PDB file of C-alpha atoms in Angstrom:
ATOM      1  CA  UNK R  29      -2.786  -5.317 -23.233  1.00 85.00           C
ATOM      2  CA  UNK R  30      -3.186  -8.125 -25.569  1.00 89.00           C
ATOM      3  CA  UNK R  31      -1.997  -9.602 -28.885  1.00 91.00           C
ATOM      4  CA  UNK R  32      -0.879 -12.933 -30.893  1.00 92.00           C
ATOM      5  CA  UNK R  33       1.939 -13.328 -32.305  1.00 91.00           C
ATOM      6  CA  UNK R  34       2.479 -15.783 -35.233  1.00 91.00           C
ATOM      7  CA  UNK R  35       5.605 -18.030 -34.200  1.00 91.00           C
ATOM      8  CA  UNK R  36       7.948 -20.546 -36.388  1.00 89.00           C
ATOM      9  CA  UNK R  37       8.262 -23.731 -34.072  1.00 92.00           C
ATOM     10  CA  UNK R  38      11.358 -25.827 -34.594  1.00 87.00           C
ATOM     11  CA  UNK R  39       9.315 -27.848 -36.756  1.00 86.00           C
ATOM     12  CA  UNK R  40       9.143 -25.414 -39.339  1.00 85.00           C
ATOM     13  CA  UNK R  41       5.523 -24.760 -38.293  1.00 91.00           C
ATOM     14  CA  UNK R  42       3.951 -21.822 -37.682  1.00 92.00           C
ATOM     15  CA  UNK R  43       1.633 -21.670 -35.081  1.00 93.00           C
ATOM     16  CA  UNK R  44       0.037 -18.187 -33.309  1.00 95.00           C
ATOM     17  CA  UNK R  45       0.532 -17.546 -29.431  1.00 95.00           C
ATOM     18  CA  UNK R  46      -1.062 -15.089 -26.794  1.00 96.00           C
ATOM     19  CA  UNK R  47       0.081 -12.535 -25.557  1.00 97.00           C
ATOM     20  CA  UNK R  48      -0.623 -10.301 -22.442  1.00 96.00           C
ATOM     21  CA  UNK R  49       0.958  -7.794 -20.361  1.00 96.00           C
ATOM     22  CA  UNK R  50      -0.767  -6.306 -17.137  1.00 96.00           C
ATOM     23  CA  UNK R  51      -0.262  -5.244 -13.401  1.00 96.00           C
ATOM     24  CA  UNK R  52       1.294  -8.396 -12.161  1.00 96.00           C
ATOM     25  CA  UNK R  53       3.654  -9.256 -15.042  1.00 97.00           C
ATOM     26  CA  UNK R  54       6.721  -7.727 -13.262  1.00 97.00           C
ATOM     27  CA  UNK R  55       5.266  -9.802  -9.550  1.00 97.00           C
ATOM     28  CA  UNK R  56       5.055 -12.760 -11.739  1.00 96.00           C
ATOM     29  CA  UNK R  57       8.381 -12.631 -13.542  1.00 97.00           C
ATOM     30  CA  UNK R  58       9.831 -11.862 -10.025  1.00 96.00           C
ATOM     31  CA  UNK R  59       8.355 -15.057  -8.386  1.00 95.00           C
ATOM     32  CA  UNK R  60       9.580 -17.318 -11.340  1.00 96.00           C
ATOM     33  CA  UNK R  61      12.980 -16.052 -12.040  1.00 96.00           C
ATOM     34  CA  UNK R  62      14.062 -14.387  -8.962  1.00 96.00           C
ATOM     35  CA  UNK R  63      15.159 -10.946 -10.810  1.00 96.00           C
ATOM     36  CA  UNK R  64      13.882  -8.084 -11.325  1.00 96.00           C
ATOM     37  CA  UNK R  65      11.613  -7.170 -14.863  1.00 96.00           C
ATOM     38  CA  UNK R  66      11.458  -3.450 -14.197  1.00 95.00           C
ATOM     39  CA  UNK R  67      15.089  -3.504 -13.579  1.00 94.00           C
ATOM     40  CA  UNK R  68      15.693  -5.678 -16.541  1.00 92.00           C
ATOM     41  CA  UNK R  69      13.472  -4.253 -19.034  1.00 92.00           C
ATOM     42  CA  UNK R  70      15.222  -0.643 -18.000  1.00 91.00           C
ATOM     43  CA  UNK R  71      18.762  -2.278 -18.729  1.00 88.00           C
ATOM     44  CA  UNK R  72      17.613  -3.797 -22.040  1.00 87.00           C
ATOM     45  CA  UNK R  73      16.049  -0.343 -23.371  1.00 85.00           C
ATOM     46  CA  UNK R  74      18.838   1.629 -22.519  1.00 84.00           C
ATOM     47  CA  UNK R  75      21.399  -0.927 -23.753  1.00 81.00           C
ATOM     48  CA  UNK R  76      19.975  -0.869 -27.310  1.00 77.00           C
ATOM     49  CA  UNK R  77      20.287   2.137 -29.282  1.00 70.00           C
ATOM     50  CA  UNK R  78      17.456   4.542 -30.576  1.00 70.00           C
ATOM     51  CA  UNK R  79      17.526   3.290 -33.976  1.00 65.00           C
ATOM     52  CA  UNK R  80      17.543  -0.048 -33.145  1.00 68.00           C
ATOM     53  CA  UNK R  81      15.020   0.482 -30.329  1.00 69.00           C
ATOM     54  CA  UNK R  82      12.888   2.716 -32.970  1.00 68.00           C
ATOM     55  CA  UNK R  83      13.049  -0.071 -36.004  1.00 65.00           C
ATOM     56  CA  UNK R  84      11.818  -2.691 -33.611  1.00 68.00           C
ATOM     57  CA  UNK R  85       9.264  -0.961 -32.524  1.00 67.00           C
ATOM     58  CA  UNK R  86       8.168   0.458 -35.496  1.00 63.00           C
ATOM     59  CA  UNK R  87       5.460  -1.498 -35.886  1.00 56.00           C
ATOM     60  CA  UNK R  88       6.618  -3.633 -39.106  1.00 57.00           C
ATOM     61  CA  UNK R  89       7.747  -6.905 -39.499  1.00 60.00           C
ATOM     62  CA  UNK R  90      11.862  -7.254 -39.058  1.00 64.00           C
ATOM     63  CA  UNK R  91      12.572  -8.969 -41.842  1.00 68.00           C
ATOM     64  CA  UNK R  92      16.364  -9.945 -40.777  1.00 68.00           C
ATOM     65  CA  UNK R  93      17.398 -11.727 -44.184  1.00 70.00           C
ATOM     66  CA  UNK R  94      16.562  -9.044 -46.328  1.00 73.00           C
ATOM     67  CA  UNK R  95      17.146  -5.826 -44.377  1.00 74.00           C
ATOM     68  CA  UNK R  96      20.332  -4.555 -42.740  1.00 77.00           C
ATOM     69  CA  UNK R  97      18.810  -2.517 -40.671  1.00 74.00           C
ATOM     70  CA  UNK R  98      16.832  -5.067 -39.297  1.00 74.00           C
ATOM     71  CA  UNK R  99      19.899  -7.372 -38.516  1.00 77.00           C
ATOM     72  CA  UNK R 100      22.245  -4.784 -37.219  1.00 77.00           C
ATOM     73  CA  UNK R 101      18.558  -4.189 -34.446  1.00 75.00           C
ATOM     74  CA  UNK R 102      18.793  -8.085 -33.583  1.00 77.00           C
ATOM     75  CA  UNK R 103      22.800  -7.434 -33.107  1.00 81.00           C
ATOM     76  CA  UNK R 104      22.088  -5.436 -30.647  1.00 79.00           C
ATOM     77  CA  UNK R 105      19.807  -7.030 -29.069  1.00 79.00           C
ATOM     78  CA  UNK R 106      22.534 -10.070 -28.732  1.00 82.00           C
ATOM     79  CA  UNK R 107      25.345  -7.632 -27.803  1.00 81.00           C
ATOM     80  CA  UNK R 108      23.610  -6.162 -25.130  1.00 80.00           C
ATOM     81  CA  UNK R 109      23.466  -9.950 -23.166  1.00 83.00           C
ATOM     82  CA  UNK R 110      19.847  -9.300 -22.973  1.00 86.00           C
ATOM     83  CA  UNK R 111      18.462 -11.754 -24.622  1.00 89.00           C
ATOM     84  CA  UNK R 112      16.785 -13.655 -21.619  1.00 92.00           C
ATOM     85  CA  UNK R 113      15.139 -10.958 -20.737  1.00 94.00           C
ATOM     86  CA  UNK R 114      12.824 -10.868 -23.805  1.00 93.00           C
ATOM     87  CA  UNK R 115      12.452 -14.635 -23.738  1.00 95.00           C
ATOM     88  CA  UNK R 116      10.912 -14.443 -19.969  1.00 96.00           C
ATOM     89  CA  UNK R 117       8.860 -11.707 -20.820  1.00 96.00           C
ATOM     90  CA  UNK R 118       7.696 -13.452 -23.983  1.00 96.00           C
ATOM     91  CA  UNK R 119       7.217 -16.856 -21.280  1.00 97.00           C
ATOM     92  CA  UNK R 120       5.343 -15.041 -18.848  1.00 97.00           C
ATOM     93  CA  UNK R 121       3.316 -12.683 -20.843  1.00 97.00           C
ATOM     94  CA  UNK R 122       2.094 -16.225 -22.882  1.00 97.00           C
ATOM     95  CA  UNK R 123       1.145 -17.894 -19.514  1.00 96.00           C
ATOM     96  CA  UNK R 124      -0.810 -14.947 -18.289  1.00 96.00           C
ATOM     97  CA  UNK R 125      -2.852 -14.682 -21.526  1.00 96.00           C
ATOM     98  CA  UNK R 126      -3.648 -18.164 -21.444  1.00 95.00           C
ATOM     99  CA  UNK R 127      -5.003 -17.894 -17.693  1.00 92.00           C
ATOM    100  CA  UNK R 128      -2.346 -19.217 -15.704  1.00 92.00           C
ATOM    101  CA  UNK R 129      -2.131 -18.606 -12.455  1.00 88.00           C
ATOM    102  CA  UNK R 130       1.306 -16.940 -10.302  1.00 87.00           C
ATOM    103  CA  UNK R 131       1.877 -20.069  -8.467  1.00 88.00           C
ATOM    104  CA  UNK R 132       1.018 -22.567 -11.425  1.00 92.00           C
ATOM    105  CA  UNK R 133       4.194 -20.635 -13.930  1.00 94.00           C
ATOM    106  CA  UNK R 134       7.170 -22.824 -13.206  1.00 93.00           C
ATOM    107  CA  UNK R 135      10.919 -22.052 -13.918  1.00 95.00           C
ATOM    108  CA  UNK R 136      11.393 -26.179 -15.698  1.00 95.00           C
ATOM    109  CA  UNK R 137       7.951 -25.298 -17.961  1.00 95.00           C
ATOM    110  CA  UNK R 138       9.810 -21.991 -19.085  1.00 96.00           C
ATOM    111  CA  UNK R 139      12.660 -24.549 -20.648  1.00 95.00           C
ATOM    112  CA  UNK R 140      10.046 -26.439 -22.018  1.00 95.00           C
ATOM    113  CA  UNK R 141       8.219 -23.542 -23.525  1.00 95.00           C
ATOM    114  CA  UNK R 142      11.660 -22.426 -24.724  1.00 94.00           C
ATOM    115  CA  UNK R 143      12.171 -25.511 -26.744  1.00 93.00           C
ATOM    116  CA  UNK R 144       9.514 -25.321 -29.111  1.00 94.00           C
ATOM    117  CA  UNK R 145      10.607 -22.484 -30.968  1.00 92.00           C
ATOM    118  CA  UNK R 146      13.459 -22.158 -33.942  1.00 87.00           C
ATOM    119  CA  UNK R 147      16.582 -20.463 -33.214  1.00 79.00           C
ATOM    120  CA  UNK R 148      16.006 -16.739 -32.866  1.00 83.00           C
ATOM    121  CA  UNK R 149      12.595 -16.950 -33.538  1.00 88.00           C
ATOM    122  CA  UNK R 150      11.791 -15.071 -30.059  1.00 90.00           C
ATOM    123  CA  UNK R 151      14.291 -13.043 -30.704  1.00 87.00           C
ATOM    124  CA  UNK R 152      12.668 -11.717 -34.535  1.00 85.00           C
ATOM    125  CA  UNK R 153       9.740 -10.932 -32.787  1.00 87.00           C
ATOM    126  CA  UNK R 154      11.592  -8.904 -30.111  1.00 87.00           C
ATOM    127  CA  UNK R 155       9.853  -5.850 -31.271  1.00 85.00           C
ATOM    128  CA  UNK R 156       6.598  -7.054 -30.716  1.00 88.00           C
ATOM    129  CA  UNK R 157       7.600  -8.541 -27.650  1.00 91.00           C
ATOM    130  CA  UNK R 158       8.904  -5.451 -26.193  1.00 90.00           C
ATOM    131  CA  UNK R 159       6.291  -3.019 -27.520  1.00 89.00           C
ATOM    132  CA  UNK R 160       3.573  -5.152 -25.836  1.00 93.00           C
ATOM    133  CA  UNK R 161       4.792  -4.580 -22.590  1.00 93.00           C
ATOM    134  CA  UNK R 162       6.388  -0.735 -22.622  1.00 91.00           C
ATOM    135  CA  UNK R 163       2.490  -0.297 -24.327  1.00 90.00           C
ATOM    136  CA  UNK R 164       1.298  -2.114 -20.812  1.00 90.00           C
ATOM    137  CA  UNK R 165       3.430   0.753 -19.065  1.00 91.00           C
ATOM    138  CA  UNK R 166       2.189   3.675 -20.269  1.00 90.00           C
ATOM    139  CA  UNK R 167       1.325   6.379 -17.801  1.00 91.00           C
ATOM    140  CA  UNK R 168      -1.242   9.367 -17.790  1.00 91.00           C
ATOM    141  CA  UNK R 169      -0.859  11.020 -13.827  1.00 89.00           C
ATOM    142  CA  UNK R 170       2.354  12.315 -12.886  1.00 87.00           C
ATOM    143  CA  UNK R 171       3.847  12.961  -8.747  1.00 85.00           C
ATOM    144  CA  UNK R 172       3.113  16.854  -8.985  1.00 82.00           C
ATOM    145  CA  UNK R 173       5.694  17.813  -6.268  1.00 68.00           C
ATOM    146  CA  UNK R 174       8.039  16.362  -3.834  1.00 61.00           C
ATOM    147  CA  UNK R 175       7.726  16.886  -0.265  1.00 52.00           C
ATOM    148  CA  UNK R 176       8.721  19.598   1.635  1.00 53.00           C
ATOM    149  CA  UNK R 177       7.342  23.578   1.789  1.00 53.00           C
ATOM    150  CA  UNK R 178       7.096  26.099  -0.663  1.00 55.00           C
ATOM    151  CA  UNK R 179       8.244  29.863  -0.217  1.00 55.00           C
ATOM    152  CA  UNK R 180       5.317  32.596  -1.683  1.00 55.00           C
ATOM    153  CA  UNK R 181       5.827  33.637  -4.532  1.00 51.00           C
ATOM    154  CA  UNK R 182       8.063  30.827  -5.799  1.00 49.00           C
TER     155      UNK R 182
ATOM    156  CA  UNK L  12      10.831   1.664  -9.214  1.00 89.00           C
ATOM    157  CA  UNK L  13      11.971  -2.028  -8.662  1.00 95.00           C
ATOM    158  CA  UNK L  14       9.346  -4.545  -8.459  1.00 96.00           C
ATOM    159  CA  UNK L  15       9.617  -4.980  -4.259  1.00 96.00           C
ATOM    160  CA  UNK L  16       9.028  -1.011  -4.392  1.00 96.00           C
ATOM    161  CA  UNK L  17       5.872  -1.375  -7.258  1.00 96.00           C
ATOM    162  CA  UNK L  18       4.288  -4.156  -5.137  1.00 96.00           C
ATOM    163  CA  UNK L  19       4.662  -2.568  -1.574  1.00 96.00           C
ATOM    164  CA  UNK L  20       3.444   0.881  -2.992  1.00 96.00           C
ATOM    165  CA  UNK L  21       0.772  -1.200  -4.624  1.00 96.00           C
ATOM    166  CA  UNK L  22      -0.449  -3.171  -1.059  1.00 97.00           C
ATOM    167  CA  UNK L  23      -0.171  -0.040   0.411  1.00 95.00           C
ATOM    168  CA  UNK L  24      -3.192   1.522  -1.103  1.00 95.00           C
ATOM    169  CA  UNK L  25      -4.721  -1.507  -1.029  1.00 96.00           C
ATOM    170  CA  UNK L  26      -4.765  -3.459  -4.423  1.00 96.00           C
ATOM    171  CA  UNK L  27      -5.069  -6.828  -4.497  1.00 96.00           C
ATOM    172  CA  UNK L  28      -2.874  -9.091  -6.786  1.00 95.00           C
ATOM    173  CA  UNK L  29      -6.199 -10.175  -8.386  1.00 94.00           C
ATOM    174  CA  UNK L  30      -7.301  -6.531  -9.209  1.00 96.00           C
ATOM    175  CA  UNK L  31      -3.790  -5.320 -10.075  1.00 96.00           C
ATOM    176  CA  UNK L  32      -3.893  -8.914 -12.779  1.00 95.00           C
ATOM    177  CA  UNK L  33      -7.119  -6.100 -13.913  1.00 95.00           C
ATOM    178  CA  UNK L  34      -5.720  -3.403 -14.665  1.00 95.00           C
ATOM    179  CA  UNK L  35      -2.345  -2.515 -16.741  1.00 96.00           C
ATOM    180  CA  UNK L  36       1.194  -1.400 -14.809  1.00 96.00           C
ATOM    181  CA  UNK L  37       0.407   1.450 -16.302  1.00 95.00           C
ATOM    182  CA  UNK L  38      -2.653   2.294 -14.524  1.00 96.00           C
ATOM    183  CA  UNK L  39      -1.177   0.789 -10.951  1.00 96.00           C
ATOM    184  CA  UNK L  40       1.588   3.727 -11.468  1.00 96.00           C
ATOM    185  CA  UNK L  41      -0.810   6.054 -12.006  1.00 95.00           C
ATOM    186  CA  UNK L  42      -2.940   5.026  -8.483  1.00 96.00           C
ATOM    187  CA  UNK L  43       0.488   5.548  -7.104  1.00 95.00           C
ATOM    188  CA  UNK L  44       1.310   8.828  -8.158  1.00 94.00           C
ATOM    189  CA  UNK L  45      -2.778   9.692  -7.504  1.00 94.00           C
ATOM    190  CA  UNK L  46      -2.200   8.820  -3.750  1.00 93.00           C
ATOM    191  CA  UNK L  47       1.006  10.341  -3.554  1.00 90.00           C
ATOM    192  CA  UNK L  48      -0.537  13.199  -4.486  1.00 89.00           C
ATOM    193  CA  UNK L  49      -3.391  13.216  -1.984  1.00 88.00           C
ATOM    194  CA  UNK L  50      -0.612  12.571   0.696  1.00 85.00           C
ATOM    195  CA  UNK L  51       1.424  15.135  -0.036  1.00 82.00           C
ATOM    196  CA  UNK L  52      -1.934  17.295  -0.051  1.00 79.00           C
ATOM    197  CA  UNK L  53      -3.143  16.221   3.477  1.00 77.00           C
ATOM    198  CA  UNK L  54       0.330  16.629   4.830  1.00 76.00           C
ATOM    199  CA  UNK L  55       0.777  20.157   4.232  1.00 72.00           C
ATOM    200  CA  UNK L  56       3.602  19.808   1.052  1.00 66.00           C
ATOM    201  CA  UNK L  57       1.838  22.164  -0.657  1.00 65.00           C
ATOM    202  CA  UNK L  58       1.319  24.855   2.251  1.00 70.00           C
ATOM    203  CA  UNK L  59       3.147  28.424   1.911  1.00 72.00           C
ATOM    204  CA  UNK L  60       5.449  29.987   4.016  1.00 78.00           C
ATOM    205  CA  UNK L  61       4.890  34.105   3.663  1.00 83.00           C
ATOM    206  CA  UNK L  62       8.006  35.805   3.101  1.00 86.00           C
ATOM    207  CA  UNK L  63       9.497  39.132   3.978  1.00 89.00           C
ATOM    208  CA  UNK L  64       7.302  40.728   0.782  1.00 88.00           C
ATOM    209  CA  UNK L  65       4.208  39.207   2.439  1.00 87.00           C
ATOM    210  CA  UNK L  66       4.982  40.492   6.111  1.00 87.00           C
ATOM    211  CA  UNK L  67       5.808  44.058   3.973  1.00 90.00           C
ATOM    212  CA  UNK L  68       2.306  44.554   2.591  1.00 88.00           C
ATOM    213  CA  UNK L  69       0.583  43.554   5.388  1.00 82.00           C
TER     214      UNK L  69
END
């Protein structure tokens, strides 16, 4: 999956950045930061609450001056101590849409890449952020049983 | 699923890291589950055992 995002630099700018989310984001976020994205992204989802999860992922913009709703979402998001995570995922998903290779995404250009942006600015566009990649993980085939026998008739 | 798990599973069946950079995580879980599937097929999971009915109306 793909998208741009339009970003406020520290500046005051605003300047629109690739996205894109795909079978080796989770290798590549591995290699660079040494954790775990599946792991993280698991932690982050179920430490945020429906309504915050469901108002970020609504689809419109989170207009955080204007709309309480929108700020208590971005609470949450801080509370939780997850805040890296959507800042690597945003840093990796931008590298891979603009054709980087694994081996050429380095952890010092992630603090560079950090640096450009205002305050928070990752973090208002969490929504978009996260729905790009859950979107990336959606599934159609399921496992249809586990191992082991089955009795007739059962 | 951790991403040590997602990548073994992945080599496994034999995806590259170029063809898996193809294709959404999404459709590399679904491969998995695919050849799970098969597995489970070709190793008998899905075999009965006849029960005491069975062995009655025969």
């Amino acid at each position: 999956m793909r998208t741009e995002i339009p970003l406020r630099l520290e500046e005051g700018e605003e300047k629109s950045f690739p996205f894109r989310s795909c079978g080796t984001t989770a290798i590549i976020y591995r290699s660079v930061f040494g954790v775990d994205l599946m792991k993280d992204f698991s932690s982050l989802i179920s430490s945020m609450g429906d309504s915050s999860l469901g108002l970020l992922m609504g689809g419109k913009d989170v207009d955080i001056e204007h709309d309480p709703e929108a700020l208590r979402a971005m609470l949450a998001i801080l509370e939780s101590g997850k805040t890296d995570v959507i800042y690597r995922m945003a840093f990796i998903m931008n590298k891979q849409a603009e054709g980087f290779k694994m081996q050429e995404i380095t952890l010092p250009q992630y603090y560079e890449w950090l640096e450009q942006f205002e305050a928070l600015e990752l973090l208002r566009n969490a929504g978009s952020i996260i729905t790009l990649y859950a979107g990336n993980r959606a599934t159609t085939s399921e496992v249809k049983k586990k191992q082991g026998v089955r009795q007739s008739g059962k | 699923m951790n991403t040590a798990l997602y990548l073994l599973r992945a080599k496994q069946i034999g995806l590259s890291l170029s063809e898996m950079d193809a294709m959404e995580e999404g459709m590399v879980l679904d491969l998995l589950a695919e050849s799970a599937n098969d597995r489970a097929a070709e190793d008998g999971a899905y075999r009965q055992i006849a029960t005491q009915q069975d062995f009655d109306r025969w």
